[in-house]
């Protein structure tokens, strides 16, 4: 490799080349090694429909930082990658793709359609992986898995059969969330509740046998009326005591339904009478179970009305609603329509309003299975970060319902249940039975449903390591150490992995869950296709490089908090990369042709010890932050150290000595050794965040190690702790800052040098400034330096600067060109004289005072006060000049 950095930092020139080097050398790969401690992270598997978005970029950057950090600390670090078949999401995409070709999925049949899904997987499955590689993700790609590969599928089948045999998986009629567009049940977690404007339709149900008497109900879904099997009132509601047990005529039908009493009814809400439709409402379903009510499904799978709706049969649910309301009105049964804003469940995939329906589905019993998952977080066996996520977690576990795991889809893991065509006997087994165990019939048909996609990803931490086989990998790398994920999939995935880990493995799947927030646009809005405000991470990488994107995503990032994306911040990150690059080039140019040796402690100057001490403390602080998963705080400290302490101070201080190599070779050697050593340490601390630029510089700077990736993470060394030297240099920095402030205020050009008098009654302070002139002479633009105890011999007009422990004096004539300054001040005086005359003239003009708006008059008064103040300052400066 060339031992010189190119003039400018160009990410395009280095990133792909370095990534190929890392992969070719197998640096990301982990094998079982009992001499090392393992550290495992499992990648949340992106969908094979995937296109890298900012959420993926943040998620994977955080994981990569942790894995690179642990790898450098000497752990056997495994970052297990893979992709998810994402059943419903993929099926929807494939159906859309076929539609464009004029093909319907049913025309292909199940096997033909699945062939198309596998083709889709071949084409798109690897796309997001390539994009993750562009980010610098150091996952073990040799171990890449897919949720429907042979091993993972075997794990899914085993778990299903195990839970079924235990009685924890069952088939039953239950209310499920039904998507009429995707024509499948979906889990509660896939339903988004949106506030929508709707109506309450108040309808009169006639009381049978009491002419002219009605019960008034209010509903947001009048079209479900055909499935009503009762009207319920609260047993304590005095208004309706006399009608409990009576029957009502169900409008628009020839049916009669009873009035029942149930404490589920809220007396204060609506009319206090509630229509009960067990087949189309989860709460009504429970009421129906308590009162043995019939479940009448009145809506088809495609959201059209069925034969129970009479003349409305075949109509779309909303068309039926419109017609029915008009007919009820015509019959005098519509009392009123009241606007009402309410929560409506929509499918997170297609945005369709979900229809609650009673369906035969497969469920997992959750009451027992959830218990270890609750206990684990309560007793600290699993830690959720930030801590506030506990509340969200327990809120879900406390209200958990049985998990509906069957989906009416073709793409996914098929349920291993078989039915006898003759007698209907059901068998759950790994392989299709040859004969029915009950009647001996040889015709067995597999259940057409597939499993919820989260059923397979719930097993991800152990199925990827070879479970259900007892593998070496599983024994060594399980449980995982950390799970990094967005807070938005805590219910979908995190909780399910936790209860699955305890149920199948007998222990937690991971010790820590690190939640991150969403990446929002600069206005704080969620990035979405509909808003068109999504930013493609690949576009950012193309423009500024992966390191700049990574640094931007992590800087200021706190666990669980959303963050805003600004292009200006990426630019600032790129500027930082340039700063690191240019500083490294400068150091290498000075090292060129030099034989630098490690100096003894005596040969190190206070500035060398100061910067060594600083980088030493930084290593300790950054490590502490990273161990607490405070990645944003750690990188901010590294950034500030490199930019401020190292580049803006130490390099500037060391320049004086590197330029005088011949005069004082020992001092130059100490400075060059310190520059190289501190740069190397800083690059290592920065590496997990900015892997590409640090690798390129590291490999150009030294030849002992072939990669920074496997280099040892910096650790605190007591022998690099120099508090006295830190104090010395802080004094010098105070001096430089004080002088720079004065020069800026007085607008003194940088090229103009001035004498510097340093006074202090403290002999120790004087000694510091006397012995360390080389530290500050250039930075303070000093022509000569005198250190003394008092002010004797210093002119009265000298400008003074007070700093801790000392007062600095700069002769005014050194700072200011008197003739030029006088000329400038006189010009300023003439200008102010004219402005004062104009302003005073206006404010003594009665016409202006009477006709102008009060705020305009006040504005002019404020201007006059400002001009008078400026004039006083100018006259004072001119008097000083004399």
CSV table of C-alpha atoms in Angstrom, one decimal, residues 366-639:
chain,number,residue,atom,x,y,z
A,366,UNK,CA,-50.3,-16.7,25.9
A,367,UNK,CA,-51.4,-16.7,29.5
A,368,UNK,CA,-48.6,-19.1,30.6
A,369,UNK,CA,-46.0,-18.5,27.9
A,370,UNK,CA,-45.8,-14.8,28.7
A,371,UNK,CA,-44.9,-15.3,32.4
A,372,UNK,CA,-41.1,-15.8,32.1
A,373,UNK,CA,-40.9,-12.8,29.7
A,374,UNK,CA,-42.6,-10.6,32.3
A,375,UNK,CA,-40.4,-11.9,35.1
A,376,UNK,CA,-37.2,-11.5,33.1
A,377,UNK,CA,-37.7,-7.7,32.6
A,378,UNK,CA,-39.0,-7.3,36.2
A,379,UNK,CA,-35.9,-9.0,37.8
A,380,UNK,CA,-33.4,-7.3,35.5
A,381,UNK,CA,-32.3,-10.5,33.7
A,382,UNK,CA,-33.2,-8.6,30.5
A,383,UNK,CA,-32.6,-4.8,30.5
A,384,UNK,CA,-34.5,-2.5,28.2
A,385,UNK,CA,-32.8,0.7,27.3
A,386,UNK,CA,-34.0,3.4,27.8
A,387,UNK,CA,-35.6,2.3,31.1
A,388,UNK,CA,-38.9,4.0,30.1
A,389,UNK,CA,-39.6,1.2,27.6
A,390,UNK,CA,-40.5,-1.1,30.5
A,391,UNK,CA,-43.8,0.7,30.8
A,392,UNK,CA,-44.7,0.1,27.1
A,393,UNK,CA,-43.5,-3.6,27.5
A,394,UNK,CA,-45.6,-4.3,30.6
A,395,UNK,CA,-48.6,-2.5,29.2
A,396,UNK,CA,-48.7,-5.0,26.4
A,397,UNK,CA,-47.8,-8.1,28.4
A,398,UNK,CA,-50.5,-7.2,31.0
A,399,UNK,CA,-53.2,-7.0,28.3
A,400,UNK,CA,-52.0,-9.9,26.2
A,401,UNK,CA,-54.5,-11.9,24.2
A,402,UNK,CA,-53.9,-15.2,22.5
A,403,UNK,CA,-51.8,-14.8,19.4
A,404,UNK,CA,-53.6,-15.5,16.1
A,405,UNK,CA,-50.8,-17.1,14.1
A,406,UNK,CA,-52.6,-18.3,10.9
A,407,UNK,CA,-52.6,-16.3,7.8
A,408,UNK,CA,-54.7,-16.9,4.6
A,409,UNK,CA,-51.6,-16.5,2.4
A,410,UNK,CA,-49.5,-18.8,0.2
A,411,UNK,CA,-46.0,-17.4,0.8
A,412,UNK,CA,-44.7,-18.4,4.2
A,413,UNK,CA,-44.3,-21.4,6.5
A,414,UNK,CA,-47.3,-23.7,5.9
A,415,UNK,CA,-49.1,-25.0,8.9
A,416,UNK,CA,-48.1,-28.7,9.5
A,417,UNK,CA,-51.7,-29.9,10.0
A,418,UNK,CA,-53.4,-32.5,7.7
A,419,UNK,CA,-57.1,-33.3,7.4
A,420,UNK,CA,-58.6,-36.6,6.3
A,421,UNK,CA,-60.8,-36.0,3.2
A,422,UNK,CA,-63.2,-38.8,4.4
A,423,UNK,CA,-63.8,-38.3,8.1
A,424,UNK,CA,-62.2,-34.8,8.8
A,425,UNK,CA,-59.7,-36.2,11.4
A,426,UNK,CA,-56.8,-33.7,11.9
A,427,UNK,CA,-53.2,-34.7,12.4
A,428,UNK,CA,-50.4,-32.3,13.3
A,429,UNK,CA,-47.0,-33.8,12.1
A,430,UNK,CA,-43.7,-33.0,10.5
A,431,UNK,CA,-44.5,-35.1,7.4
A,432,UNK,CA,-47.7,-35.7,5.6
A,433,UNK,CA,-49.3,-38.9,7.0
A,434,UNK,CA,-49.8,-41.8,4.5
A,435,UNK,CA,-53.2,-42.8,6.1
A,436,UNK,CA,-55.7,-41.3,8.4
A,437,UNK,CA,-55.2,-42.8,11.9
A,438,UNK,CA,-58.9,-42.8,12.5
A,439,UNK,CA,-60.5,-44.3,9.3
A,440,UNK,CA,-57.5,-45.5,7.3
A,441,UNK,CA,-58.3,-43.3,4.3
A,442,UNK,CA,-55.2,-42.4,2.2
A,443,UNK,CA,-56.4,-39.0,1.2
A,444,UNK,CA,-55.0,-36.4,3.6
A,445,UNK,CA,-55.0,-32.6,2.7
A,446,UNK,CA,-52.6,-30.1,4.3
A,447,UNK,CA,-54.1,-27.0,6.0
A,448,UNK,CA,-53.9,-24.2,3.4
A,449,UNK,CA,-52.9,-21.5,5.9
A,450,UNK,CA,-49.4,-20.2,6.5
A,451,UNK,CA,-47.9,-18.8,9.7
A,452,UNK,CA,-47.6,-15.2,10.8
A,453,UNK,CA,-44.2,-14.0,9.6
A,454,UNK,CA,-43.3,-13.1,13.3
A,455,UNK,CA,-43.7,-16.8,14.3
A,456,UNK,CA,-40.4,-17.6,12.4
A,457,UNK,CA,-38.6,-14.3,13.3
A,458,UNK,CA,-39.4,-14.9,17.0
A,459,UNK,CA,-37.0,-17.9,16.8
A,460,UNK,CA,-34.2,-15.9,15.1
A,461,UNK,CA,-31.7,-15.7,18.0
A,462,UNK,CA,-31.4,-19.5,18.1
A,463,UNK,CA,-32.7,-20.8,14.8
A,464,UNK,CA,-29.8,-18.9,13.1
A,465,UNK,CA,-27.3,-20.8,15.2
A,466,UNK,CA,-28.6,-24.3,14.2
A,467,UNK,CA,-31.4,-25.0,16.6
A,468,UNK,CA,-33.2,-27.5,16.9
A,469,UNK,CA,-29.9,-29.3,16.5
A,470,UNK,CA,-27.6,-29.1,19.5
A,471,UNK,CA,-24.7,-27.3,17.6
A,472,UNK,CA,-21.4,-26.0,18.9
A,473,UNK,CA,-22.4,-22.5,17.6
A,474,UNK,CA,-25.6,-22.6,19.7
A,475,UNK,CA,-23.8,-23.7,22.8
A,476,UNK,CA,-21.1,-21.0,22.4
A,477,UNK,CA,-22.8,-17.9,20.9
A,478,UNK,CA,-26.3,-18.2,22.6
A,479,UNK,CA,-27.7,-16.2,24.3
A,480,UNK,CA,-27.0,-13.0,22.3
A,481,UNK,CA,-25.6,-10.1,24.2
A,482,UNK,CA,-27.5,-7.1,22.7
A,483,UNK,CA,-30.5,-6.7,20.5
A,484,UNK,CA,-30.6,-3.3,18.7
A,485,UNK,CA,-33.9,-2.4,17.3
A,486,UNK,CA,-36.5,0.4,16.8
A,487,UNK,CA,-39.1,0.9,19.5
A,488,UNK,CA,-41.8,0.5,16.9
A,489,UNK,CA,-41.4,-3.3,16.8
A,490,UNK,CA,-41.3,-4.0,20.6
A,491,UNK,CA,-44.6,-6.0,20.4
A,492,UNK,CA,-44.2,-7.5,16.9
A,493,UNK,CA,-40.7,-8.9,17.5
A,494,UNK,CA,-38.9,-8.2,20.8
A,495,UNK,CA,-41.5,-9.7,23.2
A,496,UNK,CA,-42.1,-12.7,20.9
A,497,UNK,CA,-38.3,-13.4,20.8
A,498,UNK,CA,-38.2,-13.2,24.6
A,499,UNK,CA,-41.0,-15.6,25.3
A,500,UNK,CA,-39.8,-18.0,22.5
A,501,UNK,CA,-36.3,-17.9,24.0
A,502,UNK,CA,-37.5,-19.0,27.4
A,503,UNK,CA,-39.9,-21.6,26.0
A,504,UNK,CA,-37.5,-23.3,23.6
A,505,UNK,CA,-34.1,-22.6,25.1
A,506,UNK,CA,-34.9,-22.2,28.8
A,507,UNK,CA,-33.1,-18.9,28.9
A,508,UNK,CA,-33.3,-15.3,27.7
A,509,UNK,CA,-32.4,-14.7,24.1
A,510,UNK,CA,-30.3,-11.6,25.0
A,511,UNK,CA,-29.3,-9.6,28.0
A,512,UNK,CA,-29.9,-6.1,26.7
A,513,UNK,CA,-32.4,-4.5,24.3
A,514,UNK,CA,-31.1,-1.2,23.0
A,515,UNK,CA,-34.0,0.7,21.4
A,516,UNK,CA,-33.5,3.6,19.0
A,517,UNK,CA,-36.0,6.1,17.8
A,518,UNK,CA,-37.1,7.0,14.3
A,519,UNK,CA,-35.1,9.2,11.9
A,520,UNK,CA,-37.4,12.1,11.0
A,521,UNK,CA,-37.0,14.8,8.4
A,522,UNK,CA,-35.6,18.3,9.4
A,523,UNK,CA,-39.2,19.4,10.3
A,524,UNK,CA,-39.6,16.5,12.6
A,525,UNK,CA,-42.0,14.6,10.4
A,526,UNK,CA,-41.9,10.8,9.9
A,527,UNK,CA,-40.2,9.9,6.6
A,528,UNK,CA,-42.8,8.4,4.3
A,529,UNK,CA,-43.6,7.7,0.7
A,530,UNK,CA,-46.8,9.7,0.9
A,531,UNK,CA,-45.1,12.8,2.1
A,532,UNK,CA,-42.2,12.3,-0.3
A,533,UNK,CA,-39.7,13.3,2.4
A,534,UNK,CA,-37.7,10.1,2.6
A,535,UNK,CA,-34.0,10.5,2.2
A,536,UNK,CA,-32.1,7.6,0.5
A,537,UNK,CA,-29.0,6.7,2.6
A,538,UNK,CA,-27.3,5.6,-0.7
A,539,UNK,CA,-27.7,9.1,-2.0
A,540,UNK,CA,-26.1,10.5,1.1
A,541,UNK,CA,-23.2,7.9,0.8
A,542,UNK,CA,-22.7,8.8,-2.8
A,543,UNK,CA,-22.4,12.5,-2.0
A,544,UNK,CA,-20.6,12.5,1.3
A,545,UNK,CA,-19.4,9.0,2.0
A,546,UNK,CA,-20.6,6.3,4.4
A,547,UNK,CA,-18.5,7.6,7.3
A,548,UNK,CA,-20.1,11.0,7.2
A,549,UNK,CA,-23.6,9.4,7.2
A,550,UNK,CA,-22.7,7.1,10.1
A,551,UNK,CA,-21.3,10.0,12.2
A,552,UNK,CA,-24.4,12.1,11.5
A,553,UNK,CA,-26.8,9.4,12.5
A,554,UNK,CA,-25.0,8.7,15.8
A,555,UNK,CA,-24.0,12.3,16.9
A,556,UNK,CA,-26.5,13.5,19.5
A,557,UNK,CA,-28.3,10.2,19.3
A,558,UNK,CA,-29.8,9.0,22.7
A,559,UNK,CA,-31.4,5.6,23.2
A,560,UNK,CA,-35.1,5.5,22.4
A,561,UNK,CA,-35.2,9.1,21.1
A,562,UNK,CA,-36.2,10.2,17.6
A,563,UNK,CA,-33.7,12.2,15.7
A,564,UNK,CA,-34.0,14.8,12.9
A,565,UNK,CA,-32.0,14.5,9.7
A,566,UNK,CA,-30.3,17.7,8.3
A,567,UNK,CA,-28.1,17.8,5.2
A,568,UNK,CA,-26.1,20.5,7.0
A,569,UNK,CA,-25.1,18.0,9.7
A,570,UNK,CA,-23.9,15.5,7.0
A,571,UNK,CA,-21.8,18.3,5.6
A,572,UNK,CA,-20.4,19.0,9.1
A,573,UNK,CA,-19.5,15.3,9.4
A,574,UNK,CA,-17.8,15.4,6.0
A,575,UNK,CA,-15.8,18.5,7.2
A,576,UNK,CA,-14.7,16.6,10.2
A,577,UNK,CA,-13.5,13.7,8.0
A,578,UNK,CA,-11.5,16.3,6.0
A,579,UNK,CA,-10.0,17.7,9.2
A,580,UNK,CA,-8.9,14.2,10.3
A,581,UNK,CA,-7.5,13.5,6.8
A,582,UNK,CA,-5.6,16.8,6.5
A,583,UNK,CA,-4.1,16.5,10.0
A,584,UNK,CA,-3.0,13.0,9.3
A,585,UNK,CA,-1.4,14.1,6.0
A,586,UNK,CA,0.5,16.9,7.8
A,587,UNK,CA,1.8,14.4,10.4
A,588,UNK,CA,2.9,11.9,7.8
A,589,UNK,CA,4.7,14.5,5.7
A,590,UNK,CA,6.7,15.4,8.8
A,591,UNK,CA,7.4,11.7,9.6
A,592,UNK,CA,8.5,11.1,6.0
A,593,UNK,CA,12.1,9.9,6.0
A,594,UNK,CA,12.4,10.2,9.8
A,595,UNK,CA,13.4,7.3,12.1
A,596,UNK,CA,11.1,8.1,15.0
A,597,UNK,CA,11.9,6.3,18.3
A,598,UNK,CA,10.0,6.2,21.6
A,599,UNK,CA,11.4,8.9,23.9
A,600,UNK,CA,12.0,8.5,27.6
A,601,UNK,CA,9.6,10.3,29.9
A,602,UNK,CA,12.3,13.0,30.5
A,603,UNK,CA,12.5,13.7,26.8
A,604,UNK,CA,8.7,14.4,26.6
A,605,UNK,CA,7.8,18.1,26.9
A,606,UNK,CA,4.7,19.2,29.0
A,607,UNK,CA,2.7,19.6,25.8
A,608,UNK,CA,3.4,16.0,24.8
A,609,UNK,CA,2.5,14.7,28.3
A,610,UNK,CA,-0.7,16.9,28.3
A,611,UNK,CA,-2.0,15.4,25.0
A,612,UNK,CA,-1.0,11.9,26.0
A,613,UNK,CA,-2.9,12.4,29.3
A,614,UNK,CA,-5.9,13.8,27.4
A,615,UNK,CA,-6.1,10.8,25.0
A,616,UNK,CA,-5.6,8.5,27.9
A,617,UNK,CA,-8.6,10.0,29.8
A,618,UNK,CA,-10.6,10.0,26.6
A,619,UNK,CA,-10.0,6.2,26.2
A,620,UNK,CA,-11.4,5.6,29.7
A,621,UNK,CA,-14.4,8.0,29.3
A,622,UNK,CA,-15.4,6.7,25.8
A,623,UNK,CA,-15.1,3.1,27.0
A,624,UNK,CA,-17.4,3.9,29.9
A,625,UNK,CA,-19.9,5.5,27.7
A,626,UNK,CA,-19.9,2.7,25.1
A,627,UNK,CA,-20.3,0.1,27.9
A,628,UNK,CA,-23.5,2.0,28.9
A,629,UNK,CA,-24.6,2.2,25.2
A,630,UNK,CA,-24.2,6.0,25.2
A,631,UNK,CA,-22.8,5.9,21.7
A,632,UNK,CA,-23.7,9.5,20.9
A,633,UNK,CA,-22.0,10.8,24.0
A,634,UNK,CA,-18.8,8.7,23.3
A,635,UNK,CA,-18.4,9.9,19.8
A,636,UNK,CA,-19.0,13.5,20.7
A,637,UNK,CA,-16.0,13.2,23.2
A,638,UNK,CA,-13.8,11.6,20.5
A,639,UNK,CA,-14.9,14.3,18.0
